[in-house]
Short mmCIF file of C-alpha atoms and ligand atoms in Angstrom, two decimals:
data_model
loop_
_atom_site.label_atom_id
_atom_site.label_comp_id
_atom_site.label_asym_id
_atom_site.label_seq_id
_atom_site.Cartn_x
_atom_site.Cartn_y
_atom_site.Cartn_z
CA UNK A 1 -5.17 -32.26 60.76
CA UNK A 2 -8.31 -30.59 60.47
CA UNK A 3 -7.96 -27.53 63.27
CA UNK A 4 -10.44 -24.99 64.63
CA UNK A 5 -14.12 -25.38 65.00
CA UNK A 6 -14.18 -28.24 62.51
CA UNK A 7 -11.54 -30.68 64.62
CA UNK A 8 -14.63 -32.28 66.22
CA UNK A 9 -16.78 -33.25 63.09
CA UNK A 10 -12.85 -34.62 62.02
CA UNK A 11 -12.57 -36.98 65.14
CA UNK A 12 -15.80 -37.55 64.60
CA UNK A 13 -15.40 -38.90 61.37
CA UNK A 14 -12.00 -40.81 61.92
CA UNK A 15 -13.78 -42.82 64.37
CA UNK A 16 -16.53 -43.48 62.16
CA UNK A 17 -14.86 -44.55 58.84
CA UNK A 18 -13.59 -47.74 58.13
CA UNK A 19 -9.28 -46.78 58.82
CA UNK A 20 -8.92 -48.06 54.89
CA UNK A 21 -11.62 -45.53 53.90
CA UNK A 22 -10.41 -42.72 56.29
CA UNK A 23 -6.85 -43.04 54.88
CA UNK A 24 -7.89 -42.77 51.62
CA UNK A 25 -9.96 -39.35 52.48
CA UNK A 26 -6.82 -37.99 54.74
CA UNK A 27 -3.74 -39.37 52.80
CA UNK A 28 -1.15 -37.45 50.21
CA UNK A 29 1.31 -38.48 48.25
CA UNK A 30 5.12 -39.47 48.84
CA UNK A 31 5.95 -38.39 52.01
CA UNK A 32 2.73 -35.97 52.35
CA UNK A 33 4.78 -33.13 52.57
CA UNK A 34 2.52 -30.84 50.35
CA UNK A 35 -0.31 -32.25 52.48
CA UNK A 36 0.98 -30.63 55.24
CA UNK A 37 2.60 -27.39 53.73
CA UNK A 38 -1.14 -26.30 52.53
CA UNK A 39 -2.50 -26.28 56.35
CA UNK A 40 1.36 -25.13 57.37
CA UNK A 41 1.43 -22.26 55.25
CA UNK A 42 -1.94 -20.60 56.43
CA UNK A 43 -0.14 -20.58 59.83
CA UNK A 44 2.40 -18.84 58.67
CA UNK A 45 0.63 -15.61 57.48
CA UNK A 46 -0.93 -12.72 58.67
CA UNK A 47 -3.93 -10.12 58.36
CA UNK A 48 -3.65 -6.83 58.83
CA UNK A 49 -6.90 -5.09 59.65
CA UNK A 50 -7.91 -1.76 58.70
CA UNK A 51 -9.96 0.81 60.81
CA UNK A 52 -12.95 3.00 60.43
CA UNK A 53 -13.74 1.74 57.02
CA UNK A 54 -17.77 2.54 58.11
CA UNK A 55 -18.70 -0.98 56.65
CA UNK A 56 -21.82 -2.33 55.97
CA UNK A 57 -23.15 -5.69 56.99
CA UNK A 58 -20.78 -8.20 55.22
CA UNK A 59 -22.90 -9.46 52.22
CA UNK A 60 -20.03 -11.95 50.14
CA UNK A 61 -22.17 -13.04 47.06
CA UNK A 62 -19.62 -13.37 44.59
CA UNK A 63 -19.80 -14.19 40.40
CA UNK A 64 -18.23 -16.92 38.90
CA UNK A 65 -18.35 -18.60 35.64
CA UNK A 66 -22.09 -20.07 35.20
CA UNK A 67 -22.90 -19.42 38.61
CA UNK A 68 -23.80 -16.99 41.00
CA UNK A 69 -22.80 -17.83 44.79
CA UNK A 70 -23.73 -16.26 48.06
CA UNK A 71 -20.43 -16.88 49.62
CA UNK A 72 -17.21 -17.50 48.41
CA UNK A 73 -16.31 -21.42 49.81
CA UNK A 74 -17.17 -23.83 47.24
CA UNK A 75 -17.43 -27.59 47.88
CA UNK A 76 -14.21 -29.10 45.70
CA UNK A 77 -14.36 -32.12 43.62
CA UNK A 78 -13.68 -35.33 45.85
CA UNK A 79 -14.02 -38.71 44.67
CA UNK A 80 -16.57 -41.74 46.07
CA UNK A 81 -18.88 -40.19 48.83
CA UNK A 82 -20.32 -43.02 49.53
CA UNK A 83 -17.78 -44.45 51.27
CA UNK A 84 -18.18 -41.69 53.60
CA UNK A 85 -21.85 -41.86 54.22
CA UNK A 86 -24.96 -43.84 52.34
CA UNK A 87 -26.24 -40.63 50.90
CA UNK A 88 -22.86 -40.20 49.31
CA UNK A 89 -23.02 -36.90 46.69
CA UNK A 90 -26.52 -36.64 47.37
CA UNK A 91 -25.96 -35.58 50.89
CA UNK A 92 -22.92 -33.18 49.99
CA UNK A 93 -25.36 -31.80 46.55
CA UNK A 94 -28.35 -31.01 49.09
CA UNK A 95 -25.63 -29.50 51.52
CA UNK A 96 -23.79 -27.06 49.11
CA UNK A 97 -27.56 -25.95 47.69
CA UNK A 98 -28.82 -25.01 51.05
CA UNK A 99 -25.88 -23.02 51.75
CA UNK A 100 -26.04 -21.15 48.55
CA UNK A 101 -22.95 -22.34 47.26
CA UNK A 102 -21.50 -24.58 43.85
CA UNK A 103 -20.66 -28.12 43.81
CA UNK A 104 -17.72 -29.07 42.06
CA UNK A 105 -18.85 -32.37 41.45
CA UNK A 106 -16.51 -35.21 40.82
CA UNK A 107 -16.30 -37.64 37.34
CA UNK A 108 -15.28 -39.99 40.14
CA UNK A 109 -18.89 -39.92 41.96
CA UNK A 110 -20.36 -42.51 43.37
CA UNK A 111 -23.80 -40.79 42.18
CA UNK A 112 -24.53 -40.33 38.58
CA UNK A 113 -23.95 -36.18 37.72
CA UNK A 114 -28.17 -36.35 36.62
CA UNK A 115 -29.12 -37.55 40.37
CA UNK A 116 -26.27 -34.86 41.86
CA UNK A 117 -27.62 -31.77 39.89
CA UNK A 118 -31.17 -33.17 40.66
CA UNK A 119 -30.81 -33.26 44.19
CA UNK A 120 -29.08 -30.29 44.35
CA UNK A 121 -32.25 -28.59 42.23
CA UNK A 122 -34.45 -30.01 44.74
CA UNK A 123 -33.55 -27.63 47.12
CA UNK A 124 -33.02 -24.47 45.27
CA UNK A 125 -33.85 -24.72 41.74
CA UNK A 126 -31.11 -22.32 40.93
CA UNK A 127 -28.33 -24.12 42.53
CA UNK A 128 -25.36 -24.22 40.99
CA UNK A 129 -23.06 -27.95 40.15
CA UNK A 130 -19.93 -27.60 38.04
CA UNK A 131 -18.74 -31.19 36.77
CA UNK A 132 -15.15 -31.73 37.43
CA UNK A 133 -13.53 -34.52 34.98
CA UNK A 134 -9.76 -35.82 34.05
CA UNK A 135 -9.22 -35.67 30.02
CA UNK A 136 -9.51 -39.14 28.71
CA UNK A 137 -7.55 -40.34 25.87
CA UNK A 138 -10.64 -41.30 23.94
CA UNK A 139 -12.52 -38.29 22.81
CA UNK A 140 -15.25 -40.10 22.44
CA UNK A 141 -15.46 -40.56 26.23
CA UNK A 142 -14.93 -37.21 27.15
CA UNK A 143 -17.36 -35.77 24.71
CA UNK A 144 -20.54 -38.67 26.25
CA UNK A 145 -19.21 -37.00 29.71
CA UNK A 146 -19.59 -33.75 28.65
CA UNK A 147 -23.33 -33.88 27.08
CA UNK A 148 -24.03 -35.91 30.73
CA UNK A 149 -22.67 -33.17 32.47
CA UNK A 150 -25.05 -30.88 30.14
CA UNK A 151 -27.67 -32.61 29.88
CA UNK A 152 -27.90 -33.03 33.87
CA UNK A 153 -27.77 -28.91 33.73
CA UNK A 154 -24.07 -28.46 34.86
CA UNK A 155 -23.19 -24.65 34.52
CA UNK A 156 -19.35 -25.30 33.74
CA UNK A 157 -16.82 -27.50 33.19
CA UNK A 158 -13.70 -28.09 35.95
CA UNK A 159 -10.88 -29.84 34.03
CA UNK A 160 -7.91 -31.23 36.17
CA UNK A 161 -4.44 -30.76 34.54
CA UNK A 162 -2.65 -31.76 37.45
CA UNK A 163 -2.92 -35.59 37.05
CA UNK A 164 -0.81 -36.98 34.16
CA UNK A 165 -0.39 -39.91 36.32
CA UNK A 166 -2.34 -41.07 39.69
CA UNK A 167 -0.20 -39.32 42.65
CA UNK A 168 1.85 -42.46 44.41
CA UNK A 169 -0.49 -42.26 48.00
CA UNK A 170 1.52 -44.49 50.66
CA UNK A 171 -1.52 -45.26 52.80
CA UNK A 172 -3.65 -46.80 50.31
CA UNK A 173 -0.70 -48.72 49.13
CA UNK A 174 -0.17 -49.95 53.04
CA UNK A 175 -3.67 -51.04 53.15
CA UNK A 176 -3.91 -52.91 49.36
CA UNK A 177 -6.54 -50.56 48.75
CA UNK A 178 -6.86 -50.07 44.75
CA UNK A 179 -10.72 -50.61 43.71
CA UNK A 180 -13.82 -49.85 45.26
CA UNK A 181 -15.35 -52.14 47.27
CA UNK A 182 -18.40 -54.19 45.87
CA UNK A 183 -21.58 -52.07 45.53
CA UNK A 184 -19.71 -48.90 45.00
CA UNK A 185 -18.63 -47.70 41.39
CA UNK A 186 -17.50 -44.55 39.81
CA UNK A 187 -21.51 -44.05 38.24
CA UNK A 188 -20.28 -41.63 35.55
CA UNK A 189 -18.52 -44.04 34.01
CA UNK A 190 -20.92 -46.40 33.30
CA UNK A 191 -22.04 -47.37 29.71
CA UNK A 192 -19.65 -45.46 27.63
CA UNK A 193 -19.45 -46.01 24.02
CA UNK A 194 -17.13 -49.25 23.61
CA UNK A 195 -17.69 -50.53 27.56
CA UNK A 196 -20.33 -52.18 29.08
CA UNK A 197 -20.62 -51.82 32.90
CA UNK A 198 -18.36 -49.28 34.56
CA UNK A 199 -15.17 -47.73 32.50
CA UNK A 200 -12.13 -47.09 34.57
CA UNK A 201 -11.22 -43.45 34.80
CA UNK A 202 -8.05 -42.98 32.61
CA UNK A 203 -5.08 -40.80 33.57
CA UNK A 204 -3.32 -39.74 30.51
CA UNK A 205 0.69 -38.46 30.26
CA UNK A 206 -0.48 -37.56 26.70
CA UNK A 207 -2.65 -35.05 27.22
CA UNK A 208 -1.82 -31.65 26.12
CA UNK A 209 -3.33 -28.08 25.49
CA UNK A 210 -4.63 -29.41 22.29
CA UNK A 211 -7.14 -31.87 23.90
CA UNK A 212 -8.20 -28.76 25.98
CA UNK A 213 -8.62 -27.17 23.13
CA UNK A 214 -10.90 -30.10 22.10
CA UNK A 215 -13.16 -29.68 24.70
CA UNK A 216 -13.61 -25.91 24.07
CA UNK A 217 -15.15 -26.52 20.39
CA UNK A 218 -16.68 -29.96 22.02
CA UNK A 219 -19.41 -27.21 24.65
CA UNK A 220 -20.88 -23.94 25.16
CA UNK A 221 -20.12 -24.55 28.59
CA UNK A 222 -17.30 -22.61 30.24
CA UNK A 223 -14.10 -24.60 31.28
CA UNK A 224 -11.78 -23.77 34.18
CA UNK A 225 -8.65 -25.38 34.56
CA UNK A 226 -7.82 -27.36 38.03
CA UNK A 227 -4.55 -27.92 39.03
CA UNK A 228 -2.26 -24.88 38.05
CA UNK A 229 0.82 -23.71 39.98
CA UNK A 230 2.55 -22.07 37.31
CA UNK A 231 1.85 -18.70 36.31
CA UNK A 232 3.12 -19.42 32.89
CA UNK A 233 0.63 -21.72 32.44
CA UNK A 234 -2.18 -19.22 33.73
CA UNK A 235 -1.02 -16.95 31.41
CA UNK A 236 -1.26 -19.85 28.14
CA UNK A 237 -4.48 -20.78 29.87
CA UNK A 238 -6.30 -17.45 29.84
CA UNK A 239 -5.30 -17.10 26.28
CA UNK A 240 -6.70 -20.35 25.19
CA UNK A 241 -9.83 -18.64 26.82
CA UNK A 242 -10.61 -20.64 29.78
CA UNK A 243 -13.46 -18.85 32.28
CA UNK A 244 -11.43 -19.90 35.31
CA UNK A 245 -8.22 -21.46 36.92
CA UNK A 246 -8.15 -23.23 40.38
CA UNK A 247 -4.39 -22.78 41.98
CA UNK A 248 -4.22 -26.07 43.22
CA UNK A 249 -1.68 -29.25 43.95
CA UNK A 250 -5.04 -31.39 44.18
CA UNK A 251 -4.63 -31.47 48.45
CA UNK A 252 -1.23 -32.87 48.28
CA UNK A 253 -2.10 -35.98 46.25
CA UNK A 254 -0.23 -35.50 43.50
CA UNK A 255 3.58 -33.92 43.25
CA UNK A 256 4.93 -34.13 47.03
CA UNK A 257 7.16 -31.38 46.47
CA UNK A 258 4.96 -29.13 44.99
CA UNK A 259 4.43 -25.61 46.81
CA UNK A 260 1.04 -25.05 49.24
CA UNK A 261 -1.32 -23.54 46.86
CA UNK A 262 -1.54 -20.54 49.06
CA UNK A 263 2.38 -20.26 48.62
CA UNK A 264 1.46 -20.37 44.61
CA UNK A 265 -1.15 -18.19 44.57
CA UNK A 266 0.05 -14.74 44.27
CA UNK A 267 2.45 -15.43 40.91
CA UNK A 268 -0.86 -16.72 39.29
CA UNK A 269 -3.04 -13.73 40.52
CA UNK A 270 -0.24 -11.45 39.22
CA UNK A 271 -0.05 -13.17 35.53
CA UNK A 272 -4.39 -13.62 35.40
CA UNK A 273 -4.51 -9.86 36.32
CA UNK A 274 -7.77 -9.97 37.02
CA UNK A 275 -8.98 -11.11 33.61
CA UNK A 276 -10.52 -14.54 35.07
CA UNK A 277 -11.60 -15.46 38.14
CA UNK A 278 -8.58 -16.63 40.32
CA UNK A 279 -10.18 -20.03 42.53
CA UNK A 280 -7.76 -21.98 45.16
CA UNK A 281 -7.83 -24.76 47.22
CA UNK A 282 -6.18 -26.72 49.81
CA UNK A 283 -5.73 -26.57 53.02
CA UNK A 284 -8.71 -24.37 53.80
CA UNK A 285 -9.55 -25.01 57.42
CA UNK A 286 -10.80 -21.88 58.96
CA UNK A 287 -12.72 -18.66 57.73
CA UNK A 288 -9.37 -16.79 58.53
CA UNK A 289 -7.82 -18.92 55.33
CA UNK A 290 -10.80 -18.08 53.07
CA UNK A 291 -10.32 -14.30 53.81
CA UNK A 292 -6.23 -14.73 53.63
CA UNK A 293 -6.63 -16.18 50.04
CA UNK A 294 -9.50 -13.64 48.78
CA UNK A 295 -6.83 -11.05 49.71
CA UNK A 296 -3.79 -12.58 48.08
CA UNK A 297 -6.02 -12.61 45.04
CA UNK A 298 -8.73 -15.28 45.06
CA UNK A 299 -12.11 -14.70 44.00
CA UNK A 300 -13.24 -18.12 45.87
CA UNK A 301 -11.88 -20.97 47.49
CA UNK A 302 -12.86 -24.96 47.23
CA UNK A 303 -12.86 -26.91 50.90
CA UNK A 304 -12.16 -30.66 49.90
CA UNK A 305 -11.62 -32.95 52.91
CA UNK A 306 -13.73 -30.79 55.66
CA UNK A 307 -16.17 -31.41 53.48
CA UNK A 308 -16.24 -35.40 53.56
CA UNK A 309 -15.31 -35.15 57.46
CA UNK A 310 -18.81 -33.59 57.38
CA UNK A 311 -20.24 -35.98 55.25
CA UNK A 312 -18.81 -39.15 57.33
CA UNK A 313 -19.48 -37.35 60.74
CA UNK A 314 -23.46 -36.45 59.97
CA UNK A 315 -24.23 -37.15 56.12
CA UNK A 316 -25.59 -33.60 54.43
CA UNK A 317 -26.54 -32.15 58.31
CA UNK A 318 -22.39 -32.71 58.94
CA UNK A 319 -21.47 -30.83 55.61
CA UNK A 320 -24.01 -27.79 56.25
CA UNK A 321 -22.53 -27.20 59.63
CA UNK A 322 -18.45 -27.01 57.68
CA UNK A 323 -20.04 -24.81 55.46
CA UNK A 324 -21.90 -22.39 57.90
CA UNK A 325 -19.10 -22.59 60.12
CA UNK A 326 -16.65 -21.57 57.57
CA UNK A 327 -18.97 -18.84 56.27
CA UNK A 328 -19.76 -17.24 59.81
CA UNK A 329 -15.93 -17.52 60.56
CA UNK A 330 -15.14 -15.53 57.53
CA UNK A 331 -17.32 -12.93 57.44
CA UNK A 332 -16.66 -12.22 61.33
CA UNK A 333 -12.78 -12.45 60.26
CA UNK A 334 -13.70 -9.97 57.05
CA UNK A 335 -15.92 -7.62 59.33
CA UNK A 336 -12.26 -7.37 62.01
CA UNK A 337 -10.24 -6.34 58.71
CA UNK A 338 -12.74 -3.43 58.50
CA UNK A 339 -14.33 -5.34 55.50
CA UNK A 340 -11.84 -5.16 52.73
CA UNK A 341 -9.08 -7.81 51.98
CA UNK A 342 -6.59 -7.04 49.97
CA UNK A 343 -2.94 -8.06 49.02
CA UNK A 344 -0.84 -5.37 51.16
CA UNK A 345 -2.84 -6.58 54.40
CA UNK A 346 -1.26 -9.97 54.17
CA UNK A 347 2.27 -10.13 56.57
CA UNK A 348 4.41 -12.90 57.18
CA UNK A 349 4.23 -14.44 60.83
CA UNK A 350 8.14 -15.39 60.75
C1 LIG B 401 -10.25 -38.07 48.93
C2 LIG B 401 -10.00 -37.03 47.89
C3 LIG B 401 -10.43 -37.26 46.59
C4 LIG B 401 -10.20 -36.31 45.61
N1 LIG B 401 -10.69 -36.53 44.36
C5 LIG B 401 -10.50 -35.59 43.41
C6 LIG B 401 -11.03 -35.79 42.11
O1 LIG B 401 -11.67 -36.80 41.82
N2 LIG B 401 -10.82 -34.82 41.20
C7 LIG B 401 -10.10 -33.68 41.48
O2 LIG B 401 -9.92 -32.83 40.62
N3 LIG B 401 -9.61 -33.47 42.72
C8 LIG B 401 -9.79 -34.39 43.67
N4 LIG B 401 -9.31 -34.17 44.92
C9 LIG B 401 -8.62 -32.91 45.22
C10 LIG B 401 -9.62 -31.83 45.69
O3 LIG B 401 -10.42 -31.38 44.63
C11 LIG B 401 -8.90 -30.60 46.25
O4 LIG B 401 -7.95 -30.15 45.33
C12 LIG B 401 -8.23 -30.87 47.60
O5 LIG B 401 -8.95 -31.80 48.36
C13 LIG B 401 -8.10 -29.57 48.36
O6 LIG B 401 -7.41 -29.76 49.52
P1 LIG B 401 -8.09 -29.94 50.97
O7 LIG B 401 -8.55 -31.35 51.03
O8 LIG B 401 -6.96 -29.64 51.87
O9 LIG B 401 -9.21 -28.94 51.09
C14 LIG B 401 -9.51 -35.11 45.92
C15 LIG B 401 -9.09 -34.88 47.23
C16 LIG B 401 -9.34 -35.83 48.20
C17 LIG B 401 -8.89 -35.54 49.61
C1 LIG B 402 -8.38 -43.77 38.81
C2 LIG B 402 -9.44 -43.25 39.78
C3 LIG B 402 -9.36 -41.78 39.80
C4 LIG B 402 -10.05 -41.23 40.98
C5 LIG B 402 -9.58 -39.85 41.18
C6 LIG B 402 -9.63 -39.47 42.60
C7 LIG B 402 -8.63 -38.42 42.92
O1 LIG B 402 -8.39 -37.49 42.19
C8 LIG B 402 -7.93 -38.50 44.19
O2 LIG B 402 -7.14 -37.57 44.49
O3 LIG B 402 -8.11 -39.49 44.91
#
């Protein structure tokens, strides 16, 4: 449950969506316990402020690989758009632009990654979109959806590790609801070597550091890794010299009884030490969260279903406002802690 200043836009949205189409956005995994752990956990922590710090205004630009933001919420990769609103990624690409932020932009679009960036270009020709994809079995796939990604002027690469196999998600099993409706396909997909019309996305128990690896020699581009929990694997990651990690467990969709990502957080901070940027996402609902995980060690967060409530509630208008909203609520939460955030401010409600 979406809470805070963004509950409307999420009633708004519930009522608007088809239920099949709405449970697909909202749903988790098993029995959606690490759905609800990522909102629970925010709940139970704390900020401590600090006083008479003399602060400036609270300016939050912040670097990350291939991209430059002016605030540190990014929009995270989330699948089919359109079934939120007609504009689909279009919408959410103009959105994320306008507020100076990155797109994490999913291989499961329902836009092509040319017409995302594009759109995104159109209104700032410097805005960022990262292109998020799932290793594929074939190299030969991977690699076309790599030069896409480059060739529609992606800045980096997201890879998601979580997802050996699809996460078991009870609602869309309820409701039958397996393939995209007619009219709607996953656009990135389409015309790969050895397929004509639309390729289904493959999820792969064989793949392993090596096909990471792979991709590295494959682009120039910089890779983060999406889905770690482990700091052992942060630690195998930044030696294998990826630009990034997102602590994630992919909004609850995928292991049930993995830990909220907040919870997993601080282990991976500890074992990147500060050698790549730290990203995490889940469960981000208010500015308060943002500035809870910058101190526990983020450098920026990803908002993943706020961002389609926006969408489905008021197309790119809808997914400005959870952006602004979530900006103004964390600077004003950032300015209260007299402007810094750091790990020793962070208490335990219980
Ligand atoms: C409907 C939906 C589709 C998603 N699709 C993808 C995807 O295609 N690739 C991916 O890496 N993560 C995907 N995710 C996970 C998000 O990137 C992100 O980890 C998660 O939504 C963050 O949690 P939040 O929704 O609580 O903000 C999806 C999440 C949702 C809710
Ligand atoms: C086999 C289709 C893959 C779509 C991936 C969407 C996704 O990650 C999700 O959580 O849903």
């Amino acid at each position: 449950m979406t809470g805070g200043a963004l509950a409307e836009l999420h009633d708004r949205a519930r009522e608007l969506l088809d239920p099949v189409h709405y449970d697909y956005f909202a749903g988790g995994a098993g029995e959606e316990t690490a759905l609800a752990e990522n909102e629970r956990a925010f709940q139970r922590l704390a900020l401590l402020p600090r006083v008479l710090r003399g602060q400036s205004r609270p300016a939050t630009p912040v670097q990350l690989p291939g991209a430059r933001a002016s605030t540190p919420i990014l929009v995270a990769p989330t699948a089919f758009h359109r079934l939120a609103h007609p504009d689909g990624e279009l919408a959410t690409a103009r959105a994320a632009a306008a507020a100076g932020t990155v797109l994490v932009s999913g291989m499961a679009a329902t836009v092509a990654i040319g017409e995302v960036a594009g759109a995104a270009r159109e209104v700032d020709r410097n805005a960022a979109v990262w292109f998020q994809l799932y290793l594929q079995p074939d190299a030969k796939i991977t690699e076309c959806l790599v030069r896409r990604a480059e060739d529609a002027g992606c800045s980096a690469l997201v890879v998601t590790v979580d997802s050996p196999v699809f996460g078991r998600h009870g609602r869309d099993h309820r409701h039958g609801f397996h393939d995209l409706p007619p009219g709607f396909a996953a656009e990135n997909m389409r015309d790969l070597p050895g397929s004509p019309g639309v390729r289904d996305i493959e999820m792969c128990q064989e793949i392993s550091w090596r096909y990471v690896e792979a991709l590295r020699r494959m682009t120039g581009l910089p890779v983060l890794l999406k889905g770690i929990l482990h700091p052992e694997d942060a630690k195998i990651a930044v030696d294998g010299g990826m630009a990034g990690l997102v602590v994630s467990n992919h909004g609850g969709r995928q292991l049930d009884v993995a830990p909220a990502a907040i919870d997993a957080l601080p282990r991976v901070a500890e074992a990147v030490g500060g050698r790549i940027p730290v990203l995490v996402d889940g469960g981000i609902r208010r500015g308060s969260d943002v500035a809870i995980a910058l101190a526990l060690g983020a450098t920026a967060v990803g908002v993943g279903r706020p961002v389609l409530w926006g969408l489905a509630a008021a197309g790119e208008a809808g997914v400005r406002q959870v952006l602004e909203t979530l900006r103004d609520e964390y600077e004003h939460v950032r300015t209260l802690c007299g402007g810094v955030l750091a790990g020793d401010q962070v208490v335990s409600r219980c």
